[in-house]
XYZ file of C-alpha atoms in Angstrom:
616
model
C 194.596 172.120 148.647
C 192.872 171.834 152.033
C 189.818 172.511 150.457
C 190.384 169.747 147.706
C 190.843 167.540 150.493
C 187.971 168.185 152.383
C 185.878 168.182 149.288
C 187.022 164.476 149.025
C 186.055 163.669 152.143
C 182.650 164.944 151.995
C 182.202 163.328 148.803
C 183.308 159.955 150.441
C 181.544 160.438 153.058
C 177.901 161.026 150.531
C 179.283 157.888 148.691
C 179.250 155.841 152.142
C 176.344 157.029 153.340
C 174.329 156.321 150.098
C 175.597 153.017 150.209
C 174.523 152.490 153.490
C 171.381 153.638 152.638
C 170.713 151.434 149.787
C 171.470 148.623 151.834
C 169.094 149.715 154.570
C 166.689 149.831 151.342
C 167.471 146.579 150.051
C 166.796 144.787 152.927
C 163.333 145.957 154.129
C 160.272 144.284 152.724
C 157.862 146.424 150.797
C 154.894 144.976 149.445
C 153.472 147.642 146.571
C 150.755 145.503 145.489
C 148.527 142.280 145.745
C 146.571 140.603 142.702
C 143.886 140.013 143.779
C 143.151 142.757 146.272
C 140.423 140.759 147.799
C 138.202 137.826 147.616
C 135.004 136.156 148.603
C 134.398 133.705 151.356
C 132.193 130.572 150.013
C 133.346 131.138 146.524
C 133.329 128.137 144.491
C 137.310 128.952 143.383
C 139.025 128.101 146.479
C 141.916 128.046 147.155
C 143.228 130.864 144.948
C 146.351 132.374 144.194
C 147.818 135.579 145.441
C 150.802 137.702 143.144
C 152.509 140.181 145.718
C 154.414 142.572 143.846
C 157.419 144.357 146.093
C 160.530 144.554 147.033
C 162.962 142.666 149.167
C 161.279 139.299 148.946
C 164.903 136.955 148.702
C 164.395 134.241 151.124
C 161.046 135.635 152.258
C 158.015 133.065 153.147
C 154.699 133.949 153.456
C 152.365 132.905 156.228
C 148.688 134.105 157.452
C 147.822 134.704 161.311
C 144.335 134.983 160.301
C 141.679 132.287 161.523
C 140.465 130.527 158.582
C 142.562 131.621 156.257
C 146.053 129.578 155.312
C 149.081 129.350 152.729
C 149.472 126.284 151.465
C 152.576 127.440 149.480
C 154.505 130.088 148.699
C 157.620 131.033 146.326
C 159.601 133.904 145.777
C 160.318 134.838 141.834
C 164.083 134.939 140.962
C 164.281 138.882 140.874
C 162.814 139.025 144.533
C 160.201 141.223 142.883
C 157.027 138.883 143.549
C 155.556 136.309 146.100
C 153.086 133.974 144.115
C 151.337 131.977 146.952
C 148.306 129.553 147.282
C 145.811 130.427 149.769
C 142.905 128.484 151.510
C 139.764 130.336 152.698
C 137.441 127.937 155.472
C 134.038 129.365 154.616
C 133.446 127.887 158.446
C 136.133 129.584 160.028
C 137.516 132.840 158.162
C 136.125 136.086 158.741
C 134.372 138.855 156.666
C 136.845 141.774 157.007
C 140.918 142.038 156.564
C 142.868 139.267 156.567
C 146.498 139.503 157.967
C 149.684 138.099 156.220
C 153.207 138.411 157.463
C 156.102 138.430 154.787
C 159.131 136.842 156.688
C 162.433 137.014 155.793
C 165.724 136.367 157.898
C 166.165 140.027 158.722
C 162.855 141.565 158.746
C 159.327 140.649 158.993
C 156.307 143.037 156.940
C 152.776 142.695 157.422
C 149.955 143.547 154.885
C 145.933 143.147 155.013
C 144.071 141.435 152.564
C 140.282 142.207 152.745
C 137.376 139.241 152.637
C 134.132 139.507 151.639
C 131.123 138.233 151.718
C 129.803 136.988 148.946
C 127.076 139.743 147.402
C 123.246 139.248 146.787
C 123.112 137.771 142.861
C 119.425 138.815 142.572
C 119.453 140.511 139.243
C 123.039 140.116 138.542
C 125.230 137.917 136.262
C 121.945 137.269 134.376
C 123.561 136.176 131.245
C 122.038 137.489 127.379
C 120.493 136.039 124.529
C 118.300 135.961 122.076
C 115.458 137.967 123.794
C 118.232 140.694 124.031
C 119.947 143.220 121.648
C 123.176 144.218 122.120
C 124.849 148.029 122.150
C 128.171 147.524 121.261
C 130.149 151.419 122.571
C 133.691 152.810 122.583
C 133.543 154.361 126.029
C 135.945 157.195 124.894
C 134.015 157.887 122.146
C 130.233 157.624 123.176
C 129.684 160.405 126.204
C 131.657 162.922 128.416
C 129.882 163.045 131.551
C 132.655 164.299 133.731
C 135.167 166.355 132.330
C 137.192 166.148 135.330
C 138.926 163.100 134.337
C 139.818 164.305 130.690
C 143.244 165.307 131.295
C 144.489 163.455 134.619
C 147.460 164.365 136.417
C 148.469 161.123 136.341
C 148.560 160.479 132.732
C 148.289 164.546 131.687
C 148.873 165.105 127.941
C 146.756 162.584 125.740
C 143.362 164.555 125.321
C 142.671 166.032 122.363
C 139.345 165.567 120.588
C 140.667 166.889 117.233
C 143.626 164.011 117.087
C 141.837 160.552 115.961
C 144.239 158.284 118.348
C 144.055 160.697 121.351
C 141.756 160.802 124.208
C 138.575 162.424 123.297
C 136.711 162.602 127.016
C 133.875 159.931 126.889
C 133.872 158.022 130.349
C 131.330 155.722 132.550
C 129.747 158.502 133.833
C 129.081 159.538 129.992
C 127.235 155.769 129.186
C 125.034 156.759 132.686
C 123.401 159.816 131.510
C 122.597 157.887 127.907
C 120.695 155.289 129.674
C 117.638 156.560 128.723
C 118.630 157.244 125.332
C 119.521 153.652 124.870
C 116.623 152.378 126.996
C 114.038 154.185 124.002
C 115.547 153.139 121.475
C 114.867 149.506 122.535
C 118.375 148.136 123.543
C 118.677 145.748 126.511
C 122.588 145.075 126.686
C 125.608 147.003 126.334
C 128.937 145.685 125.605
C 131.914 147.990 126.071
C 135.399 148.174 124.804
C 137.459 147.386 127.791
C 138.107 149.854 130.849
C 140.986 148.229 132.281
C 143.879 150.607 133.103
C 146.350 151.469 130.267
C 149.373 153.139 129.987
C 150.267 156.740 131.348
C 152.626 157.281 128.674
C 150.352 156.683 125.827
C 146.939 157.708 124.029
C 145.157 153.578 124.560
C 141.777 155.414 124.360
C 140.330 152.044 123.109
C 141.014 150.284 126.263
C 142.920 147.314 125.057
C 146.605 148.276 126.214
C 146.096 147.326 129.703
C 148.710 147.839 132.536
C 146.458 146.934 135.219
C 143.883 143.683 134.872
C 142.619 144.534 138.495
C 142.079 148.638 138.022
C 139.684 150.797 135.905
C 141.684 153.579 133.123
C 141.468 156.954 134.907
C 140.350 158.502 131.907
C 136.750 156.661 132.305
C 136.384 156.728 135.660
C 137.071 154.473 138.500
C 135.568 151.199 139.958
C 132.821 152.956 142.049
C 131.732 154.404 138.915
C 131.937 151.031 137.088
C 129.613 149.705 139.744
C 127.651 152.694 139.438
C 126.697 152.015 135.939
C 126.117 148.222 136.179
C 123.529 149.107 139.149
C 121.899 152.005 137.118
C 121.543 149.844 134.117
C 119.892 147.053 135.952
C 117.469 149.375 137.379
C 116.227 150.128 134.225
C 116.398 146.579 132.805
C 119.675 146.576 130.105
C 122.420 144.467 130.799
C 126.340 145.032 131.047
C 128.895 143.021 128.665
C 132.478 143.793 129.496
C 135.109 143.596 127.006
C 137.726 141.027 128.613
C 141.271 140.678 126.927
C 142.852 137.591 128.501
C 144.916 136.667 125.151
C 147.943 140.068 125.943
C 148.642 142.840 127.709
C 149.505 146.487 126.520
C 153.019 146.528 125.617
C 153.728 149.000 128.627
C 152.698 146.527 131.326
C 154.977 146.442 134.205
C 155.509 142.564 134.032
C 156.990 142.350 130.481
C 160.867 143.255 131.476
C 160.104 141.368 134.974
C 157.262 138.842 135.411
C 156.387 136.875 138.202
C 157.248 133.680 136.365
C 159.810 133.149 133.652
C 157.197 131.706 131.290
C 154.044 134.235 132.220
C 154.649 135.345 128.658
C 155.393 133.810 125.489
C 158.739 135.270 124.641
C 160.348 138.265 125.421
C 160.042 142.181 123.979
C 163.558 141.545 122.460
C 162.383 137.424 121.159
C 158.853 136.461 120.081
C 157.036 134.972 117.488
C 155.103 137.481 115.516
C 151.043 136.389 115.323
C 149.978 135.456 112.135
C 146.535 135.197 112.732
C 146.053 131.430 111.182
C 142.545 131.011 112.417
C 141.945 127.869 110.191
C 145.124 125.901 110.693
C 143.821 125.708 114.339
C 140.665 123.814 113.323
C 142.636 121.107 111.102
C 143.892 118.169 113.092
C 147.256 118.318 110.345
C 147.850 121.939 109.930
C 151.549 122.813 109.935
C 152.694 123.231 113.987
C 154.873 126.108 113.362
C 151.784 128.370 111.632
C 149.968 127.296 114.745
C 152.311 128.077 117.190
C 152.942 131.374 115.978
C 149.308 132.249 115.936
C 148.619 130.778 119.677
C 151.823 131.978 120.601
C 152.487 135.093 118.332
C 152.256 138.756 119.929
C 149.730 140.483 118.495
C 150.334 143.182 115.907
C 154.258 142.216 116.914
C 153.469 144.525 119.573
C 151.229 143.304 122.280
C 152.893 140.856 124.690
C 151.413 137.404 124.609
C 150.315 135.604 127.671
C 151.128 132.159 128.266
C 148.152 130.397 128.995
C 149.886 127.226 129.706
C 151.718 128.339 132.349
C 149.650 127.268 135.325
C 149.858 130.874 137.263
C 148.979 132.845 134.083
C 145.824 130.472 133.800
C 144.981 130.894 137.750
C 145.801 134.759 137.276
C 143.375 135.194 134.230
C 140.423 133.130 135.834
C 140.487 134.739 138.920
C 140.752 138.223 137.321
C 137.442 137.232 135.207
C 135.571 135.997 138.445
C 136.410 139.340 140.560
C 135.314 141.712 137.808
C 131.961 139.734 138.071
C 131.857 139.310 141.488
C 132.822 142.884 142.191
C 130.718 144.716 139.728
C 127.258 142.523 139.188
C 128.056 142.117 135.029
C 125.962 139.764 133.134
C 128.174 138.858 130.160
C 131.657 138.899 128.809
C 133.120 139.362 125.206
C 136.360 137.279 125.223
C 138.329 139.103 122.659
C 140.875 137.222 120.225
C 139.364 134.147 121.198
C 141.369 131.449 118.841
C 144.217 133.004 119.698
C 144.297 131.300 123.232
C 144.771 127.718 123.722
C 141.520 125.969 123.661
C 142.158 123.812 126.946
C 142.699 127.228 128.793
C 138.962 128.370 127.720
C 137.745 124.760 128.921
C 138.909 125.622 132.314
C 138.222 129.522 132.448
C 134.716 129.039 131.148
C 133.849 125.958 133.684
C 135.232 128.589 136.635
C 132.935 130.962 135.831
C 129.732 128.746 135.050
C 130.847 127.216 138.814
C 129.728 130.344 140.207
C 127.771 131.881 137.613
C 125.530 129.586 136.077
C 123.549 131.958 134.128
C 126.501 134.079 132.890
C 127.112 133.982 129.275
C 130.555 134.819 127.255
C 130.520 135.509 123.679
C 134.163 134.837 121.644
C 135.810 137.146 118.871
C 136.680 134.778 116.131
C 137.055 137.183 113.386
C 136.514 134.794 110.113
C 133.667 134.518 107.521
C 133.940 130.666 107.251
C 131.016 129.050 109.642
C 133.504 125.895 109.468
C 135.984 128.356 111.492
C 133.629 130.214 113.705
C 131.616 126.934 114.741
C 134.634 125.093 115.727
C 135.354 127.550 118.805
C 131.399 127.347 120.029
C 131.374 125.047 123.391
C 128.794 121.986 123.290
C 131.060 120.045 121.070
C 134.423 118.210 122.263
C 136.554 118.331 118.721
C 139.456 116.632 117.592
C 141.914 118.070 120.138
C 139.834 116.469 122.481
C 138.063 120.083 124.310
C 135.504 121.326 124.648
C 136.017 125.505 124.224
C 132.915 125.851 126.775
C 132.165 129.007 124.945
C 128.380 130.167 125.185
C 128.427 132.106 121.848
C 130.303 133.470 119.335
C 129.773 137.096 117.202
C 128.555 135.338 113.352
C 131.413 136.882 111.126
C 130.091 134.779 108.296
C 126.622 137.106 108.448
C 128.447 140.112 108.902
C 129.881 139.675 105.597
C 126.878 138.378 103.718
C 124.758 141.611 105.048
C 127.250 143.770 103.844
C 127.551 142.306 100.328
C 124.516 141.713 99.992
C 122.661 144.994 101.199
C 125.229 147.977 100.222
C 127.822 146.611 97.443
C 124.445 144.710 95.448
C 126.286 141.279 95.146
C 124.358 138.150 95.238
C 122.851 137.085 98.443
C 124.644 134.535 100.459
C 122.308 135.025 103.112
C 120.550 131.549 102.985
C 123.853 130.371 102.393
C 125.240 130.993 105.587
C 122.138 130.096 107.780
C 121.814 126.787 105.478
C 124.913 125.386 107.279
C 123.692 126.355 110.738
C 123.661 122.577 111.827
C 127.485 122.789 111.810
C 127.054 124.801 115.204
C 126.251 123.271 118.794
C 123.725 126.051 118.806
C 123.403 128.585 115.900
C 120.249 130.069 117.843
C 122.311 131.830 119.999
C 125.153 133.340 117.582
C 125.468 137.106 117.597
C 124.824 138.657 114.612
C 126.003 142.407 113.285
C 127.420 144.207 110.005
C 129.539 146.723 111.948
C 131.907 146.682 114.935
C 135.043 149.071 115.954
C 137.608 146.933 114.136
C 135.727 147.393 110.369
C 134.846 150.238 108.164
C 131.431 151.597 109.075
C 128.532 150.564 106.601
C 127.623 154.063 106.722
C 131.007 154.567 104.776
C 129.999 151.927 101.894
C 130.354 153.951 98.369
C 126.526 152.808 97.471
C 125.130 153.430 100.719
C 121.809 154.700 101.040
C 119.260 155.002 103.918
C 116.981 152.851 102.509
C 119.693 150.029 102.102
C 120.720 150.298 105.815
C 117.198 150.295 107.027
C 117.013 146.930 105.195
C 120.299 145.691 106.473
C 119.013 146.577 109.801
C 115.360 144.718 108.974
C 117.323 141.448 108.537
C 119.889 141.803 111.319
C 117.108 142.565 113.838
C 114.884 139.577 112.393
C 117.066 136.747 111.424
C 118.015 134.406 114.050
C 120.455 134.961 117.242
C 121.194 138.112 119.615
C 121.631 141.009 117.045
C 124.362 143.296 117.929
C 124.393 147.365 117.107
C 127.041 149.571 116.535
C 127.265 152.682 118.275
C 126.435 155.137 115.948
C 124.630 153.459 113.193
C 121.110 153.977 114.398
C 121.821 157.188 112.877
C 123.540 156.277 109.878
C 127.194 157.415 111.383
C 130.210 157.037 108.418
C 133.651 155.728 109.354
C 136.739 154.427 107.345
C 139.169 152.176 108.855
C 140.387 152.459 112.213
C 140.879 155.276 114.018
C 138.060 156.560 111.648
C 135.219 154.229 112.746
C 135.382 155.604 115.925
C 134.670 158.859 115.525
C 132.313 160.779 118.274
C 128.734 160.094 118.854
C 127.374 163.822 117.812
C 126.465 165.587 121.261
C 128.212 163.000 123.630
C 131.004 166.057 124.025
C 130.349 169.777 126.005
C 131.676 171.553 122.756
C 129.423 169.874 120.271
C 127.100 172.147 118.367
C 124.427 169.719 117.936
C 122.983 166.251 119.710
C 121.949 162.988 117.883
C 120.954 162.249 121.167
C 117.738 163.782 120.347
C 115.232 164.150 117.526
C 115.515 168.067 117.120
C 119.446 167.119 117.020
C 119.459 164.924 114.170
C 119.463 165.075 110.067
C 116.469 163.965 108.095
C 118.412 160.934 107.232
C 119.418 160.348 110.741
C 116.135 160.741 112.269
C 114.951 158.205 109.187
C 117.236 155.473 110.312
C 116.993 156.282 113.901
C 113.098 155.656 113.510
C 113.099 152.729 111.598
C 115.936 151.308 114.035
C 113.118 152.008 116.903
C 110.215 150.898 115.487
C 112.585 147.436 114.207
C 113.452 146.828 117.987
C 109.563 147.415 119.253
C 108.501 144.734 116.455
C 111.008 141.874 117.384
C 110.284 143.007 121.363
C 106.422 142.190 120.997
C 107.338 139.114 118.498
C 108.622 136.291 120.614
C 109.154 134.229 117.190
C 111.243 137.139 116.001
C 113.411 136.784 119.061
C 113.994 132.642 119.182
C 112.854 129.349 117.139
C 113.175 128.645 113.299
C 114.342 130.687 110.562
C 113.300 129.032 107.260
C 114.340 130.597 103.556
C 111.456 131.011 101.393
C 113.089 132.704 98.989
C 116.643 134.313 98.542
C 117.435 135.325 94.999
C 117.561 138.407 92.458
C 117.319 140.655 95.087
C 114.347 139.327 96.958
C 114.444 137.768 100.355
C 111.421 136.269 102.272
C 112.129 134.037 105.552
C 110.033 132.494 108.058
C 110.271 132.736 111.464
C 108.337 130.274 113.851
C 108.172 129.602 117.650
C 105.700 127.223 119.401
C 102.162 128.533 117.096
C 103.329 131.664 116.126
C 104.688 132.668 112.701
C 105.982 135.664 111.116
C 107.057 136.237 107.640
C 109.750 138.489 107.025
C 109.791 140.262 103.103
C 112.566 142.207 101.908
C 113.078 143.635 98.280
C 116.695 145.038 98.151
C 115.847 146.280 94.268
C 115.534 149.364 92.849
C 112.195 148.178 91.253
C 108.741 147.306 92.692
C 108.589 143.700 93.103
C 105.885 140.980 92.812
C 106.334 137.462 93.944
C 104.710 134.269 95.587
C 105.737 132.095 98.334
C 104.441 128.820 99.829
C 103.354 129.022 102.987
C 102.268 125.907 104.997
C 100.630 125.739 108.374
C 98.206 128.993 108.222
C 94.957 128.736 107.354
C 93.423 129.464 103.947
C 91.748 133.124 104.000
C 93.823 134.083 106.855
C 95.207 137.745 106.374
C 98.418 139.029 107.448
C 99.103 142.747 108.351
C 102.286 144.228 108.343
C 103.937 145.194 111.327
C 106.041 148.111 110.140
C 102.721 149.547 108.748
C 104.249 150.307 105.375
C 102.737 147.315 103.239
C 99.318 146.601 102.424
C 97.817 143.377 103.738
C 98.316 139.968 102.346
C 95.612 137.105 101.950
C 96.778 133.411 102.329
C 95.253 131.320 98.999
C 95.585 128.056 98.156
C 98.827 127.500 100.714
C 100.104 130.669 99.061
C 101.123 134.217 99.686
C 101.190 136.840 96.845
C 103.646 139.583 97.968
C 104.269 143.106 96.205
C 107.246 145.655 98.244
C 107.883 148.930 96.362
C 111.514 149.235 96.205
C 114.150 149.062 98.840
C 111.741 148.151 101.254
C 110.309 145.410 103.806
C 107.435 143.952 105.099
C 107.394 141.768 108.530
C 103.491 140.017 107.858
C 101.787 138.487 110.861
C 98.393 136.890 111.255
């Protein structure tokens, strides 16, 4: 009985001790994280918003104790875990270094530091991109493994397995750095990488779209210092960097979903939310069903990715600052805005304007996954639409051309190439669109049942000589195959230590791989040498019966592209104005015989499945 009594007293003491300890912890103030982690003196975005994550913030206020830094307002979230503050940074009196803030409550005061930075030299940074460039899309995890030490990090161990299509395979930022020479030699001038945000430690979000921290780099890929190194070394060899940003949603494991800084930061909750129905067309019409619009703008992507509410001022400011932070920290040249239509256009207007104020040459390309030019054009900036909003978007991916290219060159369908470009006038500026025929969301062109190296080369011929800024998908330059996701995201052969061959080198490629690679490399060299192929007008001279011919003209230069997408030798004649009688035009690809202008016409003859690029 005595033992039982003593044990009871001991247990009671433990409970009391724990209770006292719990009260102490609850009354203390802990600052865990501040977004953004730093900012620049003299930046065009001022004042800024700080979202401070921690514990014990109830009844707290925020105060600056550093000259030139003022807290204009602050509020504490209902859960006591966040302080949201508006902070002004005086460019005349604030100093580079650590500014000090105090979180003050009736019981305790806690200080934290916030780094103030000097604006970096903009020389060679924030360059933007356009038709003079060729973009190379790569998935970081599937391109090249340059640092095996981060393949299975301890903080997120257990998700590395190259045999599992949806696991991490080891590709990283160092791997991209290691292959800059390959891309430069191919003729690439800009790299678009899938997102490098920090993803869940409890899932294999190898693709990068499962963000849990918008201010950190995924540890499987590297860190912020490595990202900066990549940008710097890419710029040194004349290659620009385009970051994939996702302002529409977070990953399902983002810590704010169940405990947000403000109640309406997300549209709905994990338990109660709309599902995105992806009705982009409805967004372009003034009399669409409001319910469909709401589901498209506010629904959770695939019913699992939490939709950020860009109509909440705190969320808007958070996303704008985050994009500006990545640009300023790394020296980026462009952004690919993911799932562009599913975000309110009023937000994009503010977001793009904020970027342009600080980085006027910067370029943003938006993903509008729709094959109708009337839909895609609606979202490009430069025009105020029925909603009274100009999105401010520089350019968009040319999905209509993507589907037309695949239909004509790989499926034998009647050409719609000229049909797509004939309505270019509905765009504010079609000359800067980003055409492509492959990306990470569709099966590869190399997987088409009737594809051949010759057909793929013809598709490339059109892509790399049409108007706009062409985008190439990693591995397509060697004809990689791949069906639907994730099969279309196979590892680049030779990018990983255990690979038995390397397609990064000619000797490691198969005969067909080398044939496609050499053709793409040649086309890119011709494009680089001809200003008319990188800008100016595109005028179709013929688009029927498997024959495509068009004129690219710029200033006083004219280039004619002729494609025979049939299994027979083809002969045809086109009218050509503005070229002297008797002028001799040579094939820049060095495959077809020269042709001569006679009576304002050209008589062309091409072998089956071949092309020529003629210039005087």
